[in-house]
CSV table of C-alpha atoms in Angstrom, one decimal:
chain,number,residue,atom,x,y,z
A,17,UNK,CA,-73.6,-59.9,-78.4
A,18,UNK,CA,-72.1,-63.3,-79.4
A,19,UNK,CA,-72.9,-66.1,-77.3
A,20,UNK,CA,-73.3,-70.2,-77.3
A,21,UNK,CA,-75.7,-70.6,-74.9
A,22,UNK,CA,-75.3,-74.6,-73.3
A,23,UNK,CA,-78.4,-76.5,-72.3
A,24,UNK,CA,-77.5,-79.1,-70.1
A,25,UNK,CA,-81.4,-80.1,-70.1
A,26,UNK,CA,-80.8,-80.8,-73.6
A,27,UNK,CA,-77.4,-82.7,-72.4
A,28,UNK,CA,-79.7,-84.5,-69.9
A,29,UNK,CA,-82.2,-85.9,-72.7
A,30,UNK,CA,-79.4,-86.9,-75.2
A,31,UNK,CA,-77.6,-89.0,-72.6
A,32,UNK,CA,-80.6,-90.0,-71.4
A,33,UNK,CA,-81.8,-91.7,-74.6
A,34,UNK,CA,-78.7,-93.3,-75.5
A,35,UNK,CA,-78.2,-94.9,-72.3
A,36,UNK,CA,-81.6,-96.5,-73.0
A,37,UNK,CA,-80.5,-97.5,-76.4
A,38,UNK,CA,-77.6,-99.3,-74.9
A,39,UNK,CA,-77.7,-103.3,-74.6
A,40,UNK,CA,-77.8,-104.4,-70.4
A,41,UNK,CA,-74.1,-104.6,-69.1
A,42,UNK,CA,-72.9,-101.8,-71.8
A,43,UNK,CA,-71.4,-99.0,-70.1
A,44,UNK,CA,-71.4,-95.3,-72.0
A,45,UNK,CA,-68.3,-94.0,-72.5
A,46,UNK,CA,-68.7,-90.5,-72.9
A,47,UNK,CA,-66.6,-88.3,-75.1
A,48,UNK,CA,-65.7,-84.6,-74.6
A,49,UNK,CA,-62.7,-84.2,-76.4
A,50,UNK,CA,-62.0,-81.0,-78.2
A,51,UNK,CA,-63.3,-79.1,-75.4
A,52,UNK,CA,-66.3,-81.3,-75.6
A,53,UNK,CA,-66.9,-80.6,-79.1
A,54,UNK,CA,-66.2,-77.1,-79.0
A,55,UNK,CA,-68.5,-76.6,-75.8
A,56,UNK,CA,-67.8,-76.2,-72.4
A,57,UNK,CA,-65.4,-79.0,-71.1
A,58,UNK,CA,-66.1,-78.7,-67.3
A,59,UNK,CA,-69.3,-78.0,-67.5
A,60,UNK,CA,-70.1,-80.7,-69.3
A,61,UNK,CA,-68.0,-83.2,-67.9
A,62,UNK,CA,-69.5,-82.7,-64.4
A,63,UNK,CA,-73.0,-82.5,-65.5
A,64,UNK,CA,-72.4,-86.2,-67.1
A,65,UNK,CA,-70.9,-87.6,-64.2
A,66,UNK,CA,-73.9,-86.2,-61.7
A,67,UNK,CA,-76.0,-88.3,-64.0
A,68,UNK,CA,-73.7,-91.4,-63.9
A,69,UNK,CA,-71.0,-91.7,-66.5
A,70,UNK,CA,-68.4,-93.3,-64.9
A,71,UNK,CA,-65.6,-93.1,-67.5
A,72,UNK,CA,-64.8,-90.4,-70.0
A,73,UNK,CA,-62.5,-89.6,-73.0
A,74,UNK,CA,-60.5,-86.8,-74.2
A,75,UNK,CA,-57.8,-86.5,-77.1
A,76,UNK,CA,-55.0,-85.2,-75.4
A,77,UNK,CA,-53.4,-85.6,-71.9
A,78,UNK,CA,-53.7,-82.0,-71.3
A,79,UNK,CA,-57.7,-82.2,-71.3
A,80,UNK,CA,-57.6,-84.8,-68.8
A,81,UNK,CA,-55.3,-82.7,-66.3
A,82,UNK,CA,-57.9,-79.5,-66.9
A,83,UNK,CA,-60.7,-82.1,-65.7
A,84,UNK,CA,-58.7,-83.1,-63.0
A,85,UNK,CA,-58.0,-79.6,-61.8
A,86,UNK,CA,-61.5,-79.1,-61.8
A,87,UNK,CA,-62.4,-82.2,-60.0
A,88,UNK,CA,-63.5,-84.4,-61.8
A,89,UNK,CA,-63.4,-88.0,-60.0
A,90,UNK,CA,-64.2,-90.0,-62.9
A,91,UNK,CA,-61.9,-92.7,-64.7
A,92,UNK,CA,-60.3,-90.5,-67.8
A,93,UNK,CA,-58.5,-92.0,-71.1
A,94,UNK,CA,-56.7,-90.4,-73.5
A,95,UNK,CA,-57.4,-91.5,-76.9
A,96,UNK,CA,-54.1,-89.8,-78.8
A,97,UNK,CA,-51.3,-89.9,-76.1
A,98,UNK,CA,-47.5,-88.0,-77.1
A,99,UNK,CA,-44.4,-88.7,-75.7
A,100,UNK,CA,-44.2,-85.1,-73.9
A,101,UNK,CA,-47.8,-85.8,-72.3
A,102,UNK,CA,-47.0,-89.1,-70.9
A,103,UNK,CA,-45.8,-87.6,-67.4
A,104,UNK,CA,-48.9,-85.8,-67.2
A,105,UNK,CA,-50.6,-89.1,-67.9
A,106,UNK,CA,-48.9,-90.5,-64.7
A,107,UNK,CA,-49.3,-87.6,-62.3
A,108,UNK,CA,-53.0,-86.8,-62.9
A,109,UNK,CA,-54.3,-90.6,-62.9
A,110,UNK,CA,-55.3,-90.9,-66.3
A,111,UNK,CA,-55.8,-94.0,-68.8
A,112,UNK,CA,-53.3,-93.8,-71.9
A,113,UNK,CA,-54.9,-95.6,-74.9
A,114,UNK,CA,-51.7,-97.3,-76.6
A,115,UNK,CA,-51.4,-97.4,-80.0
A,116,UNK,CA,-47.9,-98.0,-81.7
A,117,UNK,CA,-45.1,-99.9,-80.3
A,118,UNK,CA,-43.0,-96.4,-79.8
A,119,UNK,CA,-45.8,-95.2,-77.2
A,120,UNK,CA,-46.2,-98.4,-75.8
A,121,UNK,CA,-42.1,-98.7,-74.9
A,122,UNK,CA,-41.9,-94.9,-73.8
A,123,UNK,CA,-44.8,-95.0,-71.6
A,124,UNK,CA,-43.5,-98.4,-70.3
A,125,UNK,CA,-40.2,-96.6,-70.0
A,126,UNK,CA,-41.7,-94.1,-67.6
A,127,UNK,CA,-43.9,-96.7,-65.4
A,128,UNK,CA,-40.1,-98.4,-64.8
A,129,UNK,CA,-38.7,-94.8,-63.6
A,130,UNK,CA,-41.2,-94.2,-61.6
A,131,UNK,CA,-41.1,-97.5,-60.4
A,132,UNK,CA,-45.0,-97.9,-60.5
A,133,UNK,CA,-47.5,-101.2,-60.7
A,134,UNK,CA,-50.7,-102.0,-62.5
A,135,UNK,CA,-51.3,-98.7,-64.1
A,136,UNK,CA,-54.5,-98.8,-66.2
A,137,UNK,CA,-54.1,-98.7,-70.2
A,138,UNK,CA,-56.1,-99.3,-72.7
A,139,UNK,CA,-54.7,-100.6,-76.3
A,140,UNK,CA,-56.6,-99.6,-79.7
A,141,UNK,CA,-56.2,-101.5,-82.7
A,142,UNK,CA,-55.8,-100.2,-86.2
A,143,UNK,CA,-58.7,-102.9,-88.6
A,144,UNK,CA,-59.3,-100.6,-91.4
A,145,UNK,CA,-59.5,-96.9,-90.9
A,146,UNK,CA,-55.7,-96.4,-90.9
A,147,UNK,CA,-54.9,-93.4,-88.4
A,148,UNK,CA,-53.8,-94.8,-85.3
A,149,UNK,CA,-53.7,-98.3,-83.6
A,150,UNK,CA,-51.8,-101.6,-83.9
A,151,UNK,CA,-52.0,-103.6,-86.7
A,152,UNK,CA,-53.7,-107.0,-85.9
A,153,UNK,CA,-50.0,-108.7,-86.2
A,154,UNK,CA,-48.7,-106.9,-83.3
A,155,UNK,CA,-51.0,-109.5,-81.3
A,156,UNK,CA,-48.2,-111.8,-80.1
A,157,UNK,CA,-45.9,-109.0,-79.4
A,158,UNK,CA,-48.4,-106.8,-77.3
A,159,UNK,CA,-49.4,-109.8,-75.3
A,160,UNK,CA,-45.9,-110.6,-74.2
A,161,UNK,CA,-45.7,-106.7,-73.4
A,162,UNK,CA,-49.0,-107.0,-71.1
A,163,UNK,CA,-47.1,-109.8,-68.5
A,164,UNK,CA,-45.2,-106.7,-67.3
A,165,UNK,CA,-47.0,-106.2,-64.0
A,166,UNK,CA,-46.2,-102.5,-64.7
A,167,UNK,CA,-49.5,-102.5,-66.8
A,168,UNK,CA,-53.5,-103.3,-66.0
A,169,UNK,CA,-54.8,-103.9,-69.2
A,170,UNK,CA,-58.6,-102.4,-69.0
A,171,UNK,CA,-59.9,-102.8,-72.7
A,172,UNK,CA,-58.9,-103.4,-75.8
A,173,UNK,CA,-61.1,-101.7,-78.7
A,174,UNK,CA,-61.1,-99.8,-82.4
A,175,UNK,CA,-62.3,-97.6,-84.9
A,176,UNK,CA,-64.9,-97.6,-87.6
A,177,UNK,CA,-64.2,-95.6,-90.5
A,178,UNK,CA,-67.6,-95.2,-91.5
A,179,UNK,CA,-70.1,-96.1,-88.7
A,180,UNK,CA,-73.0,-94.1,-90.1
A,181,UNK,CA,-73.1,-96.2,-93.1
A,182,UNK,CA,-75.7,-98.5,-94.8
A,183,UNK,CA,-74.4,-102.0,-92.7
A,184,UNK,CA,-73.5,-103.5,-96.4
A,185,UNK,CA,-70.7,-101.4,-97.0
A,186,UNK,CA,-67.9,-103.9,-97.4
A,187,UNK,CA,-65.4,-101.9,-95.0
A,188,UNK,CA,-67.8,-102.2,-92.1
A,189,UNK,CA,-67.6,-105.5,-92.5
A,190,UNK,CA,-64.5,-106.2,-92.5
A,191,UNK,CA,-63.8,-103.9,-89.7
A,192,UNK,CA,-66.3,-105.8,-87.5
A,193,UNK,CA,-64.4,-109.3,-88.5
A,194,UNK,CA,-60.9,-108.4,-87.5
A,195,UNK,CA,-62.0,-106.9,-84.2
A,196,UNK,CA,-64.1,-110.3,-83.4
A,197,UNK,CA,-61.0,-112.6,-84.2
A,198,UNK,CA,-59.1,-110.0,-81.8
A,199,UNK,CA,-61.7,-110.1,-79.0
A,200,UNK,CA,-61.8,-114.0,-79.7
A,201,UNK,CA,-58.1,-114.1,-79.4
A,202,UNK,CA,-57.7,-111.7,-76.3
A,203,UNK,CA,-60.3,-113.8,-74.3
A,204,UNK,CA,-58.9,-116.9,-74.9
A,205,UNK,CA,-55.4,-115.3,-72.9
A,206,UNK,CA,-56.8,-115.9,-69.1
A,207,UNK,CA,-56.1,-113.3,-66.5
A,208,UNK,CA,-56.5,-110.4,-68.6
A,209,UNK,CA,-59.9,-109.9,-69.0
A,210,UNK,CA,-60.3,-106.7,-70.5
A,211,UNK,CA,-63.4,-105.1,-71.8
A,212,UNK,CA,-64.0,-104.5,-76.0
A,213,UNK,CA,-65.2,-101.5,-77.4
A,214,UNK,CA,-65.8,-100.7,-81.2
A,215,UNK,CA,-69.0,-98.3,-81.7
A,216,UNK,CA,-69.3,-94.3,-81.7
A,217,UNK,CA,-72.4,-92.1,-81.4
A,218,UNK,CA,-73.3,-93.2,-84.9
A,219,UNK,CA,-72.2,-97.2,-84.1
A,220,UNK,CA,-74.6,-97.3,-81.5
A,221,UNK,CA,-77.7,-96.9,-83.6
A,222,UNK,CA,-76.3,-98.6,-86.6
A,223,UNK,CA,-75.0,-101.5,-85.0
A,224,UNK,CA,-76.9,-102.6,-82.1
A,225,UNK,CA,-75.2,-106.2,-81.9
A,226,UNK,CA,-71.7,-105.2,-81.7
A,227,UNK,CA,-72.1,-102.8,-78.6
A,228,UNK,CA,-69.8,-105.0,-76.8
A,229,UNK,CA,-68.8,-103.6,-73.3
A,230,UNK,CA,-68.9,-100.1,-74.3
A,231,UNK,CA,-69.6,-97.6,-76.7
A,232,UNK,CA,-68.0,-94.2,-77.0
A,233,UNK,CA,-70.3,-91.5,-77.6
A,234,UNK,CA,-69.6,-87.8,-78.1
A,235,UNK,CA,-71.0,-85.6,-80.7
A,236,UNK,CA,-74.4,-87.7,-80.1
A,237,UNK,CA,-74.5,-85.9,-76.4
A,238,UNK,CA,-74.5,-83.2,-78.3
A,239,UNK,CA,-77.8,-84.0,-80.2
A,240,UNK,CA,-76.1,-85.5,-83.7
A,241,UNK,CA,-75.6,-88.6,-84.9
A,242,UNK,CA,-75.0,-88.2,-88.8
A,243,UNK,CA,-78.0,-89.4,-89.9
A,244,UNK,CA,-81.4,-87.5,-89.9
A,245,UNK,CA,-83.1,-90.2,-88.5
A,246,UNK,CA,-81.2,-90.5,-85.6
A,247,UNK,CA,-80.3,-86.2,-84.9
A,248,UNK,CA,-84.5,-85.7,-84.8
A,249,UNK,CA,-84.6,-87.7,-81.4
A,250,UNK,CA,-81.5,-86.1,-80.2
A,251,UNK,CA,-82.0,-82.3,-79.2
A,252,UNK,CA,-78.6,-79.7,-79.8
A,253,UNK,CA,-76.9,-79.4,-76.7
A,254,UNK,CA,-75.6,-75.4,-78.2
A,255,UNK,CA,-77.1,-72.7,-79.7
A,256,UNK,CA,-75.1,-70.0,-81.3
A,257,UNK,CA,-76.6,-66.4,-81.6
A,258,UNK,CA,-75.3,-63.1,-82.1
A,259,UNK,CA,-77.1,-59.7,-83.1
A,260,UNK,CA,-77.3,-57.1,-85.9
A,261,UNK,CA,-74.7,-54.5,-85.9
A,262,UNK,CA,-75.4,-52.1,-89.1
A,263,UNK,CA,-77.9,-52.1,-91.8
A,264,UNK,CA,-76.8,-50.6,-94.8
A,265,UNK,CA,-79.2,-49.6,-97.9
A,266,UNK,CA,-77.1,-50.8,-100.9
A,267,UNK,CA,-77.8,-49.5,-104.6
A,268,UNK,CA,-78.3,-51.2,-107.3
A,269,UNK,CA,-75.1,-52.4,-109.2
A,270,UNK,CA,-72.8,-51.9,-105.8
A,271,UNK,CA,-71.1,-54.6,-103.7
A,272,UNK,CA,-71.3,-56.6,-100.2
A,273,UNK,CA,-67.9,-57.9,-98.9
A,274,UNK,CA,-64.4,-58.1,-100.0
A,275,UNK,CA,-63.0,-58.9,-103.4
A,276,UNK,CA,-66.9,-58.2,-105.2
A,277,UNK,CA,-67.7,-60.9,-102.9
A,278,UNK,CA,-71.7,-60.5,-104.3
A,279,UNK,CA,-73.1,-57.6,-106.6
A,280,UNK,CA,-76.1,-56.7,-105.6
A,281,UNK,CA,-78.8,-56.6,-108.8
A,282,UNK,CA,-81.5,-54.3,-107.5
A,283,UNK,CA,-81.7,-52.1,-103.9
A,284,UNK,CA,-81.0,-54.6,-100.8
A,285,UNK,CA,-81.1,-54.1,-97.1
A,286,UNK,CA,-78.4,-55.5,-96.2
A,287,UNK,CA,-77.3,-56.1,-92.0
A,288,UNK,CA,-73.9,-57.2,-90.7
A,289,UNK,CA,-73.4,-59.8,-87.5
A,290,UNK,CA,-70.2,-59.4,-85.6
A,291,UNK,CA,-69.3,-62.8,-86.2
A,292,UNK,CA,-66.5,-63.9,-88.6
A,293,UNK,CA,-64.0,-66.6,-89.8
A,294,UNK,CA,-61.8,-66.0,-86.6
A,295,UNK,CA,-64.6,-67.0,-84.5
A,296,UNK,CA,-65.4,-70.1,-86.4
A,297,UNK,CA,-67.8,-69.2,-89.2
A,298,UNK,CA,-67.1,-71.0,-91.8
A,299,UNK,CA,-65.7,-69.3,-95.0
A,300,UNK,CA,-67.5,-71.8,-97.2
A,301,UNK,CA,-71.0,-70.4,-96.0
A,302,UNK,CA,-70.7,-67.4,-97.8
A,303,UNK,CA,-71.7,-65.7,-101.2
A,304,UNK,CA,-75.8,-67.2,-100.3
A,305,UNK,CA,-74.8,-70.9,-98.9
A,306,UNK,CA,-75.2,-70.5,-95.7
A,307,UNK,CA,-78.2,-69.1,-93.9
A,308,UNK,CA,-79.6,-67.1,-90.5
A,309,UNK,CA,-82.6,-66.9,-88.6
A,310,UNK,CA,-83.6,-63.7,-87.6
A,311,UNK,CA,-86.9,-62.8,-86.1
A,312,UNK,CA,-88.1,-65.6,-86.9
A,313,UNK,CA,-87.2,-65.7,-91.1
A,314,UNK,CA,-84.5,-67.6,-92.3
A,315,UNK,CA,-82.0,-65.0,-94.6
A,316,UNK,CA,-79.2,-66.1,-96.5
A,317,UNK,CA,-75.4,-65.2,-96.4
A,318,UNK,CA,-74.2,-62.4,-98.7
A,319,UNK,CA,-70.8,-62.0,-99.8
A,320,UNK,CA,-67.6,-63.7,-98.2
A,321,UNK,CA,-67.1,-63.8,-94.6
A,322,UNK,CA,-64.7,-61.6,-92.7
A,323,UNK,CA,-62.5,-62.3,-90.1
A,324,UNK,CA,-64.9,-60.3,-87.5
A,325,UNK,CA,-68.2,-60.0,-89.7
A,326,UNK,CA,-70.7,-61.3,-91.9
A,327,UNK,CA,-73.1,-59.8,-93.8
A,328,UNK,CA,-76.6,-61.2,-94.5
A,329,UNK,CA,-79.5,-59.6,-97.0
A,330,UNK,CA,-82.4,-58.7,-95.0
A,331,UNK,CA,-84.2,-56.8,-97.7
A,332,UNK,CA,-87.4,-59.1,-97.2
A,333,UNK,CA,-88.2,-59.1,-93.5
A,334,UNK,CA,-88.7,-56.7,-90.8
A,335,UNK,CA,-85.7,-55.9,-88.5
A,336,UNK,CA,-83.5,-53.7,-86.5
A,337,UNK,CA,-79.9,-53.1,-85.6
A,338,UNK,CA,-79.7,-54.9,-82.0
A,339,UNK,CA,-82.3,-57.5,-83.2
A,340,UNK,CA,-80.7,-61.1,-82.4
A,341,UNK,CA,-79.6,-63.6,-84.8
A,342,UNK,CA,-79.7,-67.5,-84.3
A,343,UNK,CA,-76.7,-68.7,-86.4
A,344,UNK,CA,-77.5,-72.4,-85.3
A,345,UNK,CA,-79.2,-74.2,-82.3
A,346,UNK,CA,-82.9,-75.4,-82.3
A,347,UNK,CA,-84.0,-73.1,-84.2
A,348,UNK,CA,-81.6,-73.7,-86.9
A,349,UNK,CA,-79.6,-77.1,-87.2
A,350,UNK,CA,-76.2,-77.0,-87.2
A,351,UNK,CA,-76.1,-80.0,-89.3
A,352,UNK,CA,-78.2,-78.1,-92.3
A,353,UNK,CA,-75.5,-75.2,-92.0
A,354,UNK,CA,-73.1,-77.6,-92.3
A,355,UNK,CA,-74.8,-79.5,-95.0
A,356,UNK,CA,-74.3,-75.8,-96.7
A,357,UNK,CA,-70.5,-75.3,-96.2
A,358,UNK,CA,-69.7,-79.2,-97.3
A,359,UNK,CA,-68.5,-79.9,-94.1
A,360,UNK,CA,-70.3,-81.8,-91.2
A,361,UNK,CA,-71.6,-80.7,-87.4
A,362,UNK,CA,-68.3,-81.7,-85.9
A,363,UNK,CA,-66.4,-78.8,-87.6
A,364,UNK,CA,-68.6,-76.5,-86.9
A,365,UNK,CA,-69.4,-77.2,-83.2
A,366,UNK,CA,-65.7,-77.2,-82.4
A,367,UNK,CA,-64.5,-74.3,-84.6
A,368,UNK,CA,-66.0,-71.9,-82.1
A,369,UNK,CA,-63.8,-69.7,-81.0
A,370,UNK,CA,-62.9,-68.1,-77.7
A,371,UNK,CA,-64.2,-64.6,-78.6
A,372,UNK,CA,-67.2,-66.1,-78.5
A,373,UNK,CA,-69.0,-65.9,-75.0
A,374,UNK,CA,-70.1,-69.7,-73.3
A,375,UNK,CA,-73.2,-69.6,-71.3
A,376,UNK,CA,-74.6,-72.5,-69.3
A,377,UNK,CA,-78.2,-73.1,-68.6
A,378,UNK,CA,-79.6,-75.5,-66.8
């Protein structure tokens, strides 16, 4: 039994508390790329748009046309369009976020062929983290580009590269400077008038003044927000469990796992979970960094994990084969496993395979 059970109550409470940590006229711009961070995209989605999102994100073009198929209404951008999704882009109504000059020309190359008007785009600007977005110098050039009628610009934003950070850090700063002379700059060109977004799930605690139009939130929804602080009045939208398989009695002196993953020193009871690297249990969380809750008692990773399996040592507590295990959820943070592996929530959350069953609750 391997399941990640959904609580859209918990969905419910996350977005509720963000929208009340927004400033008035701020719209939430809600996030559910990556499957919604290795969730359930549709479900999901919809549930966010019965409570009132109005506008939503994805990474890719393909995401947007699943939500579409599925019907979901709701403006859509696309962060990360490529040249062989821009068609897509067209036919299922969604917002391109333009970010180099060779995706602004061959999107502006397809609006020609198909001959369309005012189709909404969004342009992101590169001020510091250095992954995608227009330099600051492309100003001039992408405002003579916007007189096309082919385009309706709709907002112009970027990307902090550490938005969880202390508000001294000198690259916040900076960040936050360059974006203000380009808002300053786009607002002085009349008839445009798009909106300005900077902030993620992390941006919006940290940096309550620079909300702007919009903020983009994602992996808050999903109850984290990269700082303790912030995750303990957030509750996890997922909860991953499986059960106990076997339960071997290993001697003294023998070994758990591949390649004498861990020797055991005296007589351990030892159970393995059908779970394993292939459905998105993390490598680094064996050989006693990670850890399980099982009936209640938290019990550490033995050896390395398999592709299918891992095997924990239950030689202190009371347990059965069938008994369930809770891998992560509220019972567990996903951050502390995380935490254990060197890696953070996001990889985690989305590294879930498809092996692994999805189950919604309301």
């Amino acid at each position: 039994m391997n399941q990640l059970n959904i609580y859209l109550s918990n969905l419910e409470h996350n977005y509720k508390l963000l929208v009340r940590n927004l400033n008035a006229g701020t719209n939430l711009i809600a996030v559910v790329k990556a499957s919604a961070y290795g969730t359930a995209l549709t479900a999901i989605t919809k549930h966010l748009e019965k409570l009132g999102v109005n506008t939503f994100a994805v990474a890719y073009s393909n995401e947007g046309k699943i939500l579409r198929r599925n019907g979901i209404k709701s403006r859509i951008m696309v962060f990360y369009p490529q040249p062989s999704g821009l068609s897509d882009i067209i036919d299922n109504k969604l917002e391109p976020c333009l970010y180099s000059v060779n995706i602004f020309k061959k999107f502006h190359k397809k609006l020609i062929c198909k001959k369309l008007r005012n189709f909404p785009v969004h342009i992101k600007y590169n001020t510091g983290l250095n992954r995608l977005g227009f330099k600051p110098s492309c100003f001039d050039w992408i405002i003579n580009q916007l007189k096309d009628d082919a385009f309706a610009l709709k907002s112009i934003y970027s990307h902090l590269a550490i938005s969880q950070a202390k508000k001294e850090i000198e690259l916040n700063k900076k960040q936050i400077e360059s974006f203000l002379k380009l808002r300053d700059r786009h607002i002085a060109i009349s008839g445009l008038n798009p909106k300005f977004h900077l902030l993620n799930s992390s941006g919006l605690f940290n940096f309550p003044e620079f909300q702007f139009d919009a903020v983009r939130c994602g992996i808050a929804l999903h109850g984290f927000a990269n700082r303790s602080e912030w995750d303990k009045q957030l509750k996890p939208v997922a909860e991953l469990i499986s059960s106990i398989s076997q339960i071997h009695l290993v001697k003294k002196g023998e070994y758990v796992g591949y390649d004498f993953g861990c020797k055991v020193n005296e007589e351990k009871k030892i159970a393995t979970i059908p779970l394993g690297h292939a459905d998105g249990i993390n490598r680094q969380l064996g050989n006693h960094k990670g850890k399980v809750l099982i009936n209640g008692k938290i019990v550490p990773i033995v050896g390395n994990i398999c592709m299918d399996m891992f095997m924990v040592d239950v030689s202190k507590i009371s347990c059965n084969e069938g008994d369930k295990v809770y891998v992560f959820g509220n019972q567990n943070s996903v951050s502390d496993l995380a935490h254990s592996a060197d890696t953070i929530s996001y990889e985690l959350l989305t590294a879930i395979g498809p092996r692994v069953k999805r189950v919604i609750y309301d």
